[in-house]
Amino acid sequence: MEYKFREIEQKWQKYWSDNHTYKVDIDVNKPKYYVLDMFPYPSGAGLHVGHPLGYIASDIFTRFKRLKGFNVLHPMGYDAFGLPAEQYAIQTGQHPAITTDQNTKRYREQLDRIGFAFDWSREIRTCDADYYKWTQWIFMQLFNAWYNNDTNKAESIDTLISKFETNGTSNVNAVCDEEVRSFTAAEWKSMGEDAQQKELLKYRLTYLSESVVNWCAALGTVLANDEVIGGFSERGGHPVEQKKMKQWSMRISAYAERLLQGLDTIDWPDPIREMQRNWIGKSVGALLRFKLEKFEDKIEVFTTRLDTVYGVTFLVLAPEHELVAQITTPEQKAEVEAYITKTKQKSERDRMADVKTVSGAFTGAYAINPLSGEQVPVWIADYVLAGYGTGAVMAVPSGDERDFRFAKHFNLPIVQILDSQVIEETADPTKEGKYVNSGLINGMSYDEAMKALVAKIEAEGTGKAKVNYRMRDAIFARQRYWGEPVPVYFKNDLPHLIDEADLPLVLPEVDKYLPTESGEPPLARAAGWKYKGEFEYEHSTMPGWAGSSWYWYRYMDAKNDQEFSSKEAAAYWKDVDLYIGGSEHATGHLLYSRFWNKVLKDLGYVNEEEPFKKLINQGMIQGRSNFVYRILGTNKFVSYGLRKDYETHPLHVDVNIVYNDVLDLDKFKNSLPDYADAEFILEDGKYICGHEVEKMSKSKYNVVSPDDIVEQYGADTLRMYEMFLGPLEQSKPWNTNGISGVYNFLRKFWNLFLDEKGNFSVSDEAPTKAELKALHKIIQKVEEDVARFSFNTSVSSYMICVNELTALKCNKRAILEPLVVVLSPYAPHIAEELWALLNPGKGSVINATYPEFKAEYLVEDAFDYPISINGKVKTKLNVSLALEPADVEKLVLESADIAKYLDGKTPKKVIVVKGRIVNMVI
RNA sequence: GCGGAAGUGGCGUAAUUGGUAGCCGCACCAGACUUAGGAUCUGGCGCCGCGAGGCGUGGGGGUUCGAGUCCCUUCUUCCGCACCA
């Protein structure tokens, strides 16, 4: 009876599907556990061997938890809206729904072949109207909510309206747009419906506003900040420019502090939490107003170093600052305007790349330092960003390097403010020492000075303590076709939600997936697409992150057509216990999901403040490319070791026709017409290829498909080998060469269950001590490894166990049956087959119980002590473990064998660590 | 520039509390077998050395009876952020 993995795997995959083995339901008698994978975008290329890495790990964890008695939710679905399908639709005219459906089916086939324990009855696709109905519904909740700073949570917009009706704006402490009006209750009531709606829009958690956005002309859409990398689009690498447009946004900035605080409560990798902290960018400082000379207006600056205020020798405004035009003197006008023009011409990228060059222009205006009363000139410079803080800074050249360079360049004064400051060559940002040249705070330390200054500015009304966040509100609209329609129509140019009863607002058909001639998004093409036949719908669609910002709740109750998820389901499944996915979503999906989750919680729909308790980032599987070396100008290829003797050009060769870096010459000749009559210079009769680690990609011919591996070695081998490659979090290259070791292991494991004639046979004899020890070692090891997500070390340990049992010729049921259960999370197909042979008719091994570890089987009575001298191991001595250190020392000193290493000397000191080591100092 | 992660045989890696560095596997070498195979089995395999022995976890220094592990310093690679006031 051979190990026929193809038959076995097909058989059990069918069994699982027919018997709904992995379907789970709410069961209040069992503890819940929720294991989630970041759901994939179903691309046309299908899965390569790197994609399932995280899914395999989460699957092992799921199966293990089930064996441990948990009710485990482990669903899968598709993040199916997205740009690639739409770009393809533009090229081919084919509806993106069709290609998406094809790709999804292919993904499903590929996933099924790997033998995952997904509950497919809960499958979701974000592009299904049944699903996006609820994405639209959540959008409506955000539209109908505002953030109350007094209660520190989102509330229904109704509570804001009633505040307006009773007291106007006077008792409202909200997160809102900057240019909100102040009004009394009477004024509010007399405002008129449209004016009221216009005002409310400035408070809603999702709102329409004129703002500067990242516009990508090549993709024909705006992008969120996290979709722009170094001035180029994340997808496609097209240039992105700043443009002022009316756009939907999400008021994520309201949650900045809670998003920051929450990071301390979740078990996530430090780098991800750090990236989110940076993205949120909290800084604690103060706002300070400088009065302008000759004008009524004041310049407000934000500073984190209020203590340096006496070192201010000039102010700098962003060139876009609203006061620039007003305050510029006639003499300086030409220079300032020229500078502004020059800045505008520079792209975002140029501006970022060119950090070294100092540039700026003097406005001719002066402002008064509110603390020192000194007059300081007002400049403009592009190192001050319009979008951060107030768009104006107080320049302290002694303490800030940029200000220092600016002052040197334009010959502005530099004033020392701390006695310990060294400012000959460069700025010194120190907080040490006592203040000098600093009026009020002379002689004080940093802490004293800060206290005194904050008290002073708040008392005089020239400023206040202030916390600033770098995170901006998130743009929530794309001028594209393949996304969720926004459930909004326009009346008198104002947005209104459609009736909840009219959900879902279905994506309409269009004749082309391109913008209209007038530059409107594709949805503007939809013929007769009007709300109640009368009102224009919003023509933008939602961004890619909309559908993924709440999907873990849908899995809890995927078929519910009354609610996005029932209260009962949310109360039982609560949150995701383990979330596995790539780190590329650090500041996108993982931040937006936390944001929506908090909104849903504030509005009373869910219970958890944080959606993902533990997060693990699986590493990337890189490609390992192979190369052949063509001699220049010929069709002759020289083997790797001899290539230095010729002038060659390296060419990528398909890794699937190379074995252990040896090229299959026939397959190579057949691979391309050009190669049909290729000639070779061999070494040792073989053609050896070069190799290099690169990204796995089609163009580098290093893509390995899981389908091919499953076909050749089986899914269990693939699963175990992916884990065997190394720690889950680490990036590592895929090299199919090593896989035979894992395959051989499974065959060796299988052979334990066979007699000499190759028939299935296990004995009911009592196990020996050595056999029990081998078994309990692996029971313990796998338990520990899974708990710390160290899946690679388990695989080695299984190998050790099977090597030991093979050497012991163990075929005993008492050992092998528990071993099948222990292996089943990693290699479920072979485990099912053997479990069925051991226990005919008893059902799936997933319903077995993980065997109990008993430490007594691991106890040894003697130990080979390493005997070291000055820390270097010289020999060993077998001593009973019952002996105490003093007795061990005595035996060591008496041993003639050890005496010869002592060189006749008496050790100065002997250290005996029981059960570990003996060290002698001579 | 700032922040983070990581450097161990030819390769992927292991070493859970400071206690025998290199487990497990690949590749390689030698042998056996013969349905001559990208098969299977046995043995070897960190480096230098015939050997005794010496050296060895990116480099340098330190703490310790003892350091891959802790501390200082330095180099390299990868990732993120990047005029953030």
Tab-separated table of C-alpha atoms in Angstrom, chain A residues 64-461:
chain	number	residue	atom	x	y	z
A	64	PHE	CA	-5.214	22.944	16.229
A	65	LYS	CA	-7.702	25.123	18.122
A	66	ARG	CA	-10.535	22.837	17.056
A	67	LEU	CA	-8.679	19.812	18.373
A	68	LYS	CA	-8.351	21.772	21.610
A	69	GLY	CA	-12.129	22.139	21.886
A	70	PHE	CA	-12.711	25.635	20.482
A	71	ASN	CA	-15.504	26.619	18.150
A	72	VAL	CA	-13.378	28.201	15.442
A	73	LEU	CA	-14.644	30.658	12.854
A	74	HIS	CA	-12.320	30.530	9.839
A	75	PRO	CA	-13.909	32.108	6.779
A	76	MET	CA	-12.673	33.238	3.375
A	77	GLY	CA	-13.924	35.595	0.698
A	78	TYR	CA	-12.819	38.100	-1.914
A	79	ASP	CA	-12.021	41.795	-1.943
A	80	ALA	CA	-13.408	41.904	-5.440
A	81	PHE	CA	-13.724	45.577	-6.399
A	82	GLY	CA	-10.553	47.075	-7.735
A	83	LEU	CA	-8.547	48.744	-10.441
A	84	PRO	CA	-7.028	45.791	-12.364
A	85	ALA	CA	-10.419	44.354	-13.372
A	86	GLU	CA	-11.509	47.805	-14.499
A	87	GLN	CA	-8.320	48.492	-16.461
A	88	TYR	CA	-8.871	45.159	-18.180
A	89	ALA	CA	-12.483	46.126	-18.876
A	90	ILE	CA	-11.355	49.387	-20.463
A	91	GLN	CA	-9.000	47.466	-22.766
A	92	THR	CA	-11.357	44.653	-23.726
A	93	GLY	CA	-14.833	46.041	-23.204
A	94	GLN	CA	-15.656	43.034	-21.048
A	95	HIS	CA	-17.682	43.787	-17.915
A	96	PRO	CA	-15.443	43.657	-14.824
A	97	ALA	CA	-18.075	41.522	-13.090
A	98	ILE	CA	-17.430	38.761	-15.619
A	99	THR	CA	-13.653	38.706	-15.319
A	100	THR	CA	-13.894	39.054	-11.551
A	101	ASP	CA	-16.210	36.080	-11.424
A	102	GLN	CA	-13.839	33.990	-13.546
A	103	ASN	CA	-10.851	34.934	-11.426
A	104	THR	CA	-12.750	34.195	-8.238
A	105	LYS	CA	-13.655	30.712	-9.463
A	106	ARG	CA	-10.027	30.031	-10.327
A	107	TYR	CA	-8.895	31.222	-6.886
A	108	ARG	CA	-11.448	28.953	-5.263
A	109	GLU	CA	-10.197	25.926	-7.226
A	110	GLN	CA	-6.620	26.667	-6.286
A	111	LEU	CA	-7.486	27.158	-2.622
A	112	ASP	CA	-9.570	23.992	-2.514
A	113	ARG	CA	-6.645	21.935	-3.743
A	114	ILE	CA	-4.557	22.950	-0.724
A	115	GLY	CA	-7.113	21.529	1.698
A	116	PHE	CA	-8.125	24.491	3.831
A	117	ALA	CA	-10.623	24.224	6.678
A	118	PHE	CA	-12.584	27.288	5.535
A	119	ASP	CA	-16.284	27.536	6.241
A	120	TRP	CA	-17.236	28.296	2.654
A	121	SER	CA	-20.884	28.709	3.557
A	122	ARG	CA	-19.858	32.165	4.747
A	123	GLU	CA	-18.027	33.194	1.571
A	124	ILE	CA	-18.411	36.873	0.688
A	125	ARG	CA	-17.511	39.031	-2.302
A	126	THR	CA	-17.393	42.765	-1.767
A	127	CYS	CA	-18.770	43.293	-5.295
A	128	ASP	CA	-22.005	41.363	-4.632
A	129	ALA	CA	-24.980	43.659	-4.131
A	130	ASP	CA	-25.964	41.527	-1.108
A	131	TYR	CA	-22.683	42.554	0.442
A	132	TYR	CA	-22.253	46.139	-0.684
A	133	LYS	CA	-25.788	46.903	0.373
A	134	TRP	CA	-24.327	46.913	3.873
A	135	THR	CA	-21.215	48.827	2.897
A	136	GLN	CA	-23.605	51.493	1.663
A	137	TRP	CA	-25.662	51.169	4.839
A	138	ILE	CA	-22.552	51.804	6.961
A	139	PHE	CA	-21.750	54.827	4.815
A	140	MET	CA	-25.219	56.116	5.696
A	141	GLN	CA	-24.531	55.639	9.407
A	142	LEU	CA	-21.377	57.727	9.045
A	143	PHE	CA	-23.289	60.375	7.147
A	144	ASN	CA	-25.827	60.473	9.948
A	145	ALA	CA	-23.223	60.859	12.684
A	146	TRP	CA	-21.035	63.558	14.183
A	147	TYR	CA	-18.190	63.390	16.692
A	148	ASN	CA	-18.949	64.878	20.089
A	149	ASN	CA	-15.740	65.832	21.874
A	150	ASP	CA	-17.593	66.119	25.182
A	151	THR	CA	-18.687	62.470	25.194
A	152	ASN	CA	-15.638	61.522	23.153
A	153	LYS	CA	-17.600	59.430	20.713
A	154	ALA	CA	-19.656	59.535	17.562
A	155	GLU	CA	-23.341	60.243	18.017
A	156	SER	CA	-26.370	60.395	15.802
A	157	ILE	CA	-26.668	63.672	13.926
A	158	ASP	CA	-30.039	64.066	15.692
A	159	THR	CA	-28.313	64.914	18.973
A	160	LEU	CA	-26.438	67.690	17.183
A	161	ILE	CA	-29.613	69.041	15.632
A	162	SER	CA	-31.320	69.153	19.022
A	163	LYS	CA	-28.319	71.037	20.422
A	164	PHE	CA	-28.640	73.546	17.592
A	165	GLU	CA	-32.351	73.849	18.270
A	166	THR	CA	-31.957	74.535	21.979
A	167	ASN	CA	-28.711	76.513	22.256
A	168	GLY	CA	-27.383	77.015	18.762
A	169	THR	CA	-23.658	76.408	18.450
A	170	SER	CA	-22.807	77.631	21.920
A	171	ASN	CA	-22.607	74.262	23.692
A	172	VAL	CA	-21.313	72.279	20.780
A	173	ASN	CA	-17.857	70.766	21.071
A	174	ALA	CA	-17.516	68.864	17.833
A	175	VAL	CA	-14.906	67.692	15.386
A	176	CYS	CA	-15.852	69.590	12.258
A	177	ASP	CA	-14.678	71.644	9.302
A	178	GLU	CA	-12.739	74.813	10.043
A	179	GLU	CA	-15.164	77.314	8.572
A	180	VAL	CA	-18.292	76.506	10.590
A	181	ARG	CA	-20.687	79.288	11.453
A	182	SER	CA	-21.690	80.376	14.946
A	183	PHE	CA	-25.395	80.840	15.427
A	184	THR	CA	-28.139	80.961	18.044
A	185	ALA	CA	-31.053	78.553	18.296
A	186	ALA	CA	-33.322	81.156	16.762
A	187	GLU	CA	-30.953	81.724	13.879
A	188	TRP	CA	-30.762	77.972	13.296
A	189	LYS	CA	-34.528	77.653	13.172
A	190	SER	CA	-34.907	80.469	10.721
A	191	MET	CA	-32.152	79.220	8.485
A	192	GLY	CA	-34.152	77.173	6.019
A	193	GLU	CA	-33.730	73.492	5.135
A	194	ASP	CA	-30.935	73.862	2.601
A	195	ALA	CA	-28.860	76.167	4.760
A	196	GLN	CA	-29.239	73.793	7.685
A	197	GLN	CA	-28.146	70.824	5.591
A	198	LYS	CA	-25.192	72.799	4.325
A	199	GLU	CA	-24.152	73.528	7.871
A	200	LEU	CA	-24.708	69.951	9.092
A	201	LEU	CA	-22.482	68.632	6.305
A	202	LYS	CA	-19.579	70.325	8.052
A	203	TYR	CA	-20.074	68.030	11.049
A	204	ARG	CA	-20.964	64.680	9.514
A	205	LEU	CA	-18.399	61.850	9.784
A	206	THR	CA	-18.518	61.527	6.048
A	207	TYR	CA	-18.844	64.800	4.244
A	208	LEU	CA	-18.450	66.523	0.944
A	209	SER	CA	-15.962	69.333	0.830
A	210	GLU	CA	-13.735	71.314	-1.442
A	211	SER	CA	-10.238	70.159	-0.633
A	212	VAL	CA	-6.813	69.562	-2.054
A	213	VAL	CA	-6.651	65.965	-3.249
A	214	ASN	CA	-4.158	63.620	-4.848
A	215	TRP	CA	-5.222	63.523	-8.477
A	216	CYS	CA	-3.860	60.782	-10.704
A	217	ALA	CA	-4.584	61.707	-14.316
A	218	ALA	CA	-3.457	58.357	-15.729
A	219	LEU	CA	-5.898	56.442	-13.527
A	220	GLY	CA	-8.497	59.197	-13.855
A	221	THR	CA	-9.188	59.287	-10.122
A	222	VAL	CA	-8.242	60.779	-6.783
A	223	LEU	CA	-6.237	58.667	-4.376
A	224	ALA	CA	-5.974	58.438	-0.595
A	225	ASN	CA	-2.695	59.465	1.044
A	226	ASP	CA	-1.728	55.839	1.677
A	227	GLU	CA	-2.202	55.058	-2.027
A	228	VAL	CA	0.425	57.628	-3.014
A	229	ILE	CA	4.066	56.690	-2.588
A	230	GLY	CA	6.705	59.347	-3.211
A	231	GLY	CA	4.447	61.308	-5.540
A	232	PHE	CA	3.395	58.280	-7.609
A	233	SER	CA	0.349	56.042	-7.482
A	234	GLU	CA	0.806	52.848	-5.528
A	235	ARG	CA	-0.928	50.940	-8.334
A	236	GLY	CA	0.758	51.494	-11.678
A	237	GLY	CA	3.317	54.072	-10.549
A	238	HIS	CA	1.682	56.993	-12.360
A	239	PRO	CA	2.432	60.611	-11.408
A	240	VAL	CA	0.094	62.209	-8.868
A	241	GLU	CA	-0.596	65.925	-8.603
A	242	GLN	CA	-2.336	68.132	-6.043
A	243	LYS	CA	-5.684	69.415	-7.201
A	244	LYS	CA	-8.532	71.215	-5.536
A	245	MET	CA	-11.769	69.230	-5.935
A	246	LYS	CA	-15.101	68.664	-4.249
A	247	GLN	CA	-14.828	65.228	-2.707
A	248	TRP	CA	-16.273	62.858	-0.155
A	249	SER	CA	-14.081	62.469	2.900
A	250	MET	CA	-14.208	60.450	6.097
A	251	ARG	CA	-13.552	62.302	9.337
A	252	ILE	CA	-10.957	59.815	10.586
A	253	SER	CA	-9.071	62.695	12.227
A	254	ALA	CA	-11.785	62.723	14.906
A	255	TYR	CA	-10.474	59.343	16.006
A	256	ALA	CA	-6.754	60.216	15.933
A	257	GLU	CA	-6.294	59.998	19.688
A	258	ARG	CA	-8.338	56.832	20.119
A	259	LEU	CA	-6.591	55.175	17.184
A	260	LEU	CA	-3.300	56.053	18.846
A	261	GLN	CA	-4.288	54.918	22.337
A	262	GLY	CA	-5.782	51.679	21.059
A	263	LEU	CA	-2.405	50.605	19.697
A	264	ASP	CA	-1.247	49.955	23.255
A	265	THR	CA	-4.088	47.505	23.852
A	266	ILE	CA	-3.551	45.154	20.909
A	267	ASP	CA	-1.029	42.422	20.287
A	268	TRP	CA	0.368	43.563	16.955
A	269	PRO	CA	3.924	43.579	15.594
A	270	ASP	CA	5.829	46.642	16.805
A	271	PRO	CA	6.761	47.852	13.319
A	272	ILE	CA	3.095	48.035	12.302
A	273	ARG	CA	2.094	49.859	15.445
A	274	GLU	CA	5.022	52.218	14.994
A	275	MET	CA	3.990	52.904	11.395
A	276	GLN	CA	0.475	53.734	12.534
A	277	ARG	CA	1.852	56.017	15.256
A	278	ASN	CA	3.937	57.839	12.658
A	279	TRP	CA	0.978	58.071	10.342
A	280	ILE	CA	-1.198	59.567	13.073
A	281	GLY	CA	1.751	61.833	13.940
A	282	LYS	CA	0.731	63.252	17.281
A	283	SER	CA	2.681	66.225	18.520
A	284	VAL	CA	2.102	68.095	21.730
A	285	GLY	CA	2.796	71.799	21.597
A	286	ALA	CA	1.172	75.192	21.581
A	287	LEU	CA	-0.545	77.623	19.290
A	288	LEU	CA	0.827	81.124	19.446
A	289	ARG	CA	-0.432	84.259	17.733
A	290	PHE	CA	1.967	86.897	16.432
A	291	LYS	CA	0.339	90.260	15.786
A	292	LEU	CA	1.251	91.815	12.462
A	293	GLU	CA	2.499	95.351	12.288
A	294	LYS	CA	0.177	97.583	10.253
A	295	PHE	CA	-2.525	94.895	10.019
A	296	GLU	CA	-5.291	93.689	12.271
A	297	ASP	CA	-4.678	90.056	11.367
A	298	LYS	CA	-2.520	87.773	13.421
A	299	ILE	CA	-0.272	84.971	12.293
A	300	GLU	CA	-0.954	81.791	14.205
A	301	VAL	CA	1.891	79.316	14.498
A	302	PHE	CA	2.101	75.833	15.941
A	303	THR	CA	5.221	74.931	17.887
A	304	THR	CA	6.369	71.979	19.973
A	305	ARG	CA	9.140	74.102	21.445
A	306	LEU	CA	7.379	77.027	23.056
A	307	ASP	CA	10.444	77.291	25.331
A	308	THR	CA	12.467	78.575	22.373
A	309	VAL	CA	10.135	81.505	21.753
A	310	TYR	CA	12.770	84.077	22.740
A	311	GLY	CA	15.022	82.693	20.021
A	312	VAL	CA	12.528	83.519	17.268
A	313	THR	CA	14.203	85.805	14.751
A	314	PHE	CA	11.707	85.494	11.878
A	315	LEU	CA	8.415	83.876	10.905
A	316	VAL	CA	7.935	81.693	7.842
A	317	LEU	CA	4.646	81.149	6.055
A	318	ALA	CA	3.853	78.492	3.508
A	319	PRO	CA	3.692	80.120	0.058
A	320	GLU	CA	0.003	79.073	-0.073
A	321	HIS	CA	-0.773	80.806	3.261
A	322	GLU	CA	-3.914	82.950	2.996
A	323	LEU	CA	-2.280	86.101	4.459
A	324	VAL	CA	0.620	86.237	2.020
A	325	ALA	CA	-1.067	88.344	-0.632
A	326	GLN	CA	-2.445	90.784	1.934
A	327	ILE	CA	0.716	91.496	3.892
A	328	THR	CA	3.275	91.619	1.097
A	329	THR	CA	4.599	95.171	0.658
A	330	PRO	CA	4.625	96.759	-2.801
A	331	GLU	CA	8.449	96.660	-2.854
A	332	GLN	CA	8.489	92.910	-2.208
A	333	LYS	CA	5.509	92.011	-4.350
A	334	ALA	CA	7.443	91.024	-7.474
A	335	GLU	CA	9.860	88.819	-5.557
A	336	VAL	CA	7.124	87.081	-3.554
A	337	GLU	CA	4.989	86.435	-6.591
A	338	ALA	CA	7.931	85.065	-8.506
A	339	TYR	CA	8.672	82.720	-5.623
A	340	ILE	CA	5.082	81.511	-5.433
A	341	THR	CA	5.026	80.852	-9.152
A	342	LYS	CA	8.286	78.939	-8.923
A	343	THR	CA	6.913	76.818	-6.068
A	344	LYS	CA	3.756	75.985	-7.972
A	345	GLN	CA	5.768	74.800	-10.941
A	346	LYS	CA	7.705	72.368	-8.815
A	347	SER	CA	5.954	69.055	-8.525
A	348	GLU	CA	5.341	67.486	-5.142
A	349	ARG	CA	8.172	65.140	-5.967
A	350	ASP	CA	10.704	67.799	-6.901
A	351	ARG	CA	9.869	69.606	-3.705
A	352	MET	CA	10.496	66.491	-1.683
A	353	ALA	CA	13.633	65.510	-3.542
A	354	ASP	CA	15.156	68.929	-3.161
A	355	VAL	CA	15.435	69.177	0.605
A	356	LYS	CA	18.922	70.642	0.689
A	357	THR	CA	18.415	73.840	-1.283
A	358	VAL	CA	17.395	76.816	0.794
A	359	SER	CA	14.879	79.119	-0.847
A	360	GLY	CA	12.352	81.733	0.214
A	361	ALA	CA	11.263	85.322	-0.100
A	362	PHE	CA	10.734	88.247	2.290
A	363	THR	CA	7.188	89.664	2.358
A	364	GLY	CA	8.283	93.030	3.675
A	365	ALA	CA	5.932	92.610	6.641
A	366	TYR	CA	6.842	92.410	10.317
A	367	ALA	CA	5.164	90.717	13.267
A	368	ILE	CA	5.488	91.204	17.012
A	369	ASN	CA	6.698	88.391	19.250
A	370	PRO	CA	3.931	88.195	21.880
A	371	LEU	CA	6.404	87.339	24.636
A	372	SER	CA	9.475	89.413	23.925
A	373	GLY	CA	7.635	92.229	22.114
A	374	GLU	CA	10.386	92.116	19.487
A	375	GLN	CA	9.745	92.840	15.849
A	376	VAL	CA	10.501	89.942	13.488
A	377	PRO	CA	10.370	89.801	9.680
A	378	VAL	CA	7.847	87.554	7.932
A	379	TRP	CA	9.152	85.332	5.130
A	380	ILE	CA	7.647	82.694	2.901
A	381	ALA	CA	9.393	79.421	2.046
A	382	ASP	CA	8.369	76.085	0.638
A	383	TYR	CA	9.860	74.147	3.529
A	384	VAL	CA	6.744	75.170	5.417
A	385	LEU	CA	3.816	72.979	4.411
A	386	ALA	CA	0.394	74.503	3.988
A	387	GLY	CA	-1.300	71.317	5.118
A	388	TYR	CA	0.361	70.851	8.487
A	389	GLY	CA	-0.332	72.790	11.668
A	390	THR	CA	-1.290	76.342	10.748
A	391	GLY	CA	0.898	76.614	7.668
A	392	ALA	CA	3.175	79.006	9.529
A	393	VAL	CA	6.166	78.518	11.800
A	394	MET	CA	8.106	80.626	14.242
A	395	ALA	CA	11.704	80.175	13.159
A	396	VAL	CA	14.265	79.500	15.861
A	397	PRO	CA	17.570	79.176	14.027
A	398	SER	CA	19.555	78.311	17.150
A	399	GLY	CA	17.477	75.212	17.788
A	400	ASP	CA	16.172	74.026	14.424
A	401	GLU	CA	18.421	72.907	11.609
A	402	ARG	CA	16.146	74.076	8.767
A	403	ASP	CA	15.687	77.465	10.398
A	404	PHE	CA	19.448	77.629	10.968
A	405	ARG	CA	20.245	77.008	7.314
A	406	PHE	CA	17.590	79.500	6.289
A	407	ALA	CA	18.991	82.154	8.627
A	408	LYS	CA	22.555	81.594	7.391
A	409	HIS	CA	21.467	81.754	3.778
A	410	PHE	CA	19.499	84.992	4.148
A	411	ASN	CA	21.679	86.568	6.805
A	412	LEU	CA	19.082	86.595	9.550
A	413	PRO	CA	20.116	86.740	13.209
A	414	ILE	CA	20.687	83.615	15.290
A	415	VAL	CA	20.172	83.994	19.026
A	416	GLN	CA	21.484	81.576	21.613
A	417	ILE	CA	18.817	80.723	24.186
A	418	LEU	CA	20.379	78.056	26.406
A	419	ASP	CA	23.695	78.273	28.210
A	420	SER	CA	24.591	74.756	27.063
A	421	GLN	CA	23.811	75.405	23.409
A	422	VAL	CA	26.612	75.072	20.821
A	423	ILE	CA	25.606	76.839	17.623
A	424	GLU	CA	28.820	77.641	15.785
A	425	GLU	CA	28.329	75.175	12.925
A	426	THR	CA	24.805	73.964	13.213
A	427	ALA	CA	21.594	74.263	15.204
A	428	ASP	CA	21.464	72.616	18.628
A	429	PRO	CA	18.024	71.342	19.624
A	430	THR	CA	19.024	70.560	23.212
A	431	LYS	CA	16.655	71.029	26.143
A	432	GLU	CA	19.470	70.808	28.701
A	433	GLY	CA	20.809	73.757	30.645
A	434	LYS	CA	19.392	77.132	31.699
A	435	TYR	CA	17.778	79.689	29.432
A	436	VAL	CA	19.608	82.875	28.455
A	437	ASN	CA	18.483	85.904	26.417
A	438	SER	CA	14.998	84.700	27.285
A	439	GLY	CA	13.220	87.392	29.343
A	440	LEU	CA	10.669	85.721	31.538
A	441	ILE	CA	12.371	82.331	31.638
A	442	ASN	CA	16.021	83.310	32.055
A	443	GLY	CA	17.737	80.859	34.386
A	444	MET	CA	14.949	78.300	34.249
A	445	SER	CA	15.155	74.666	33.135
A	446	TYR	CA	13.055	73.246	30.307
A	447	ASP	CA	10.200	71.965	32.486
A	448	GLU	CA	9.962	75.187	34.485
A	449	ALA	CA	10.055	77.304	31.340
A	450	MET	CA	7.304	75.359	29.584
A	451	LYS	CA	5.011	75.681	32.570
A	452	ALA	CA	5.633	79.398	32.929
A	453	LEU	CA	5.171	80.113	29.230
A	454	VAL	CA	1.936	78.141	28.783
A	455	ALA	CA	0.485	79.905	31.829
A	456	LYS	CA	1.555	83.253	30.438
A	457	ILE	CA	0.169	82.882	26.903
A	458	GLU	CA	-3.115	81.436	28.119
A	459	ALA	CA	-3.512	84.258	30.646
A	460	GLU	CA	-2.792	86.903	28.039
A	461	GLY	CA	-4.869	85.183	25.369
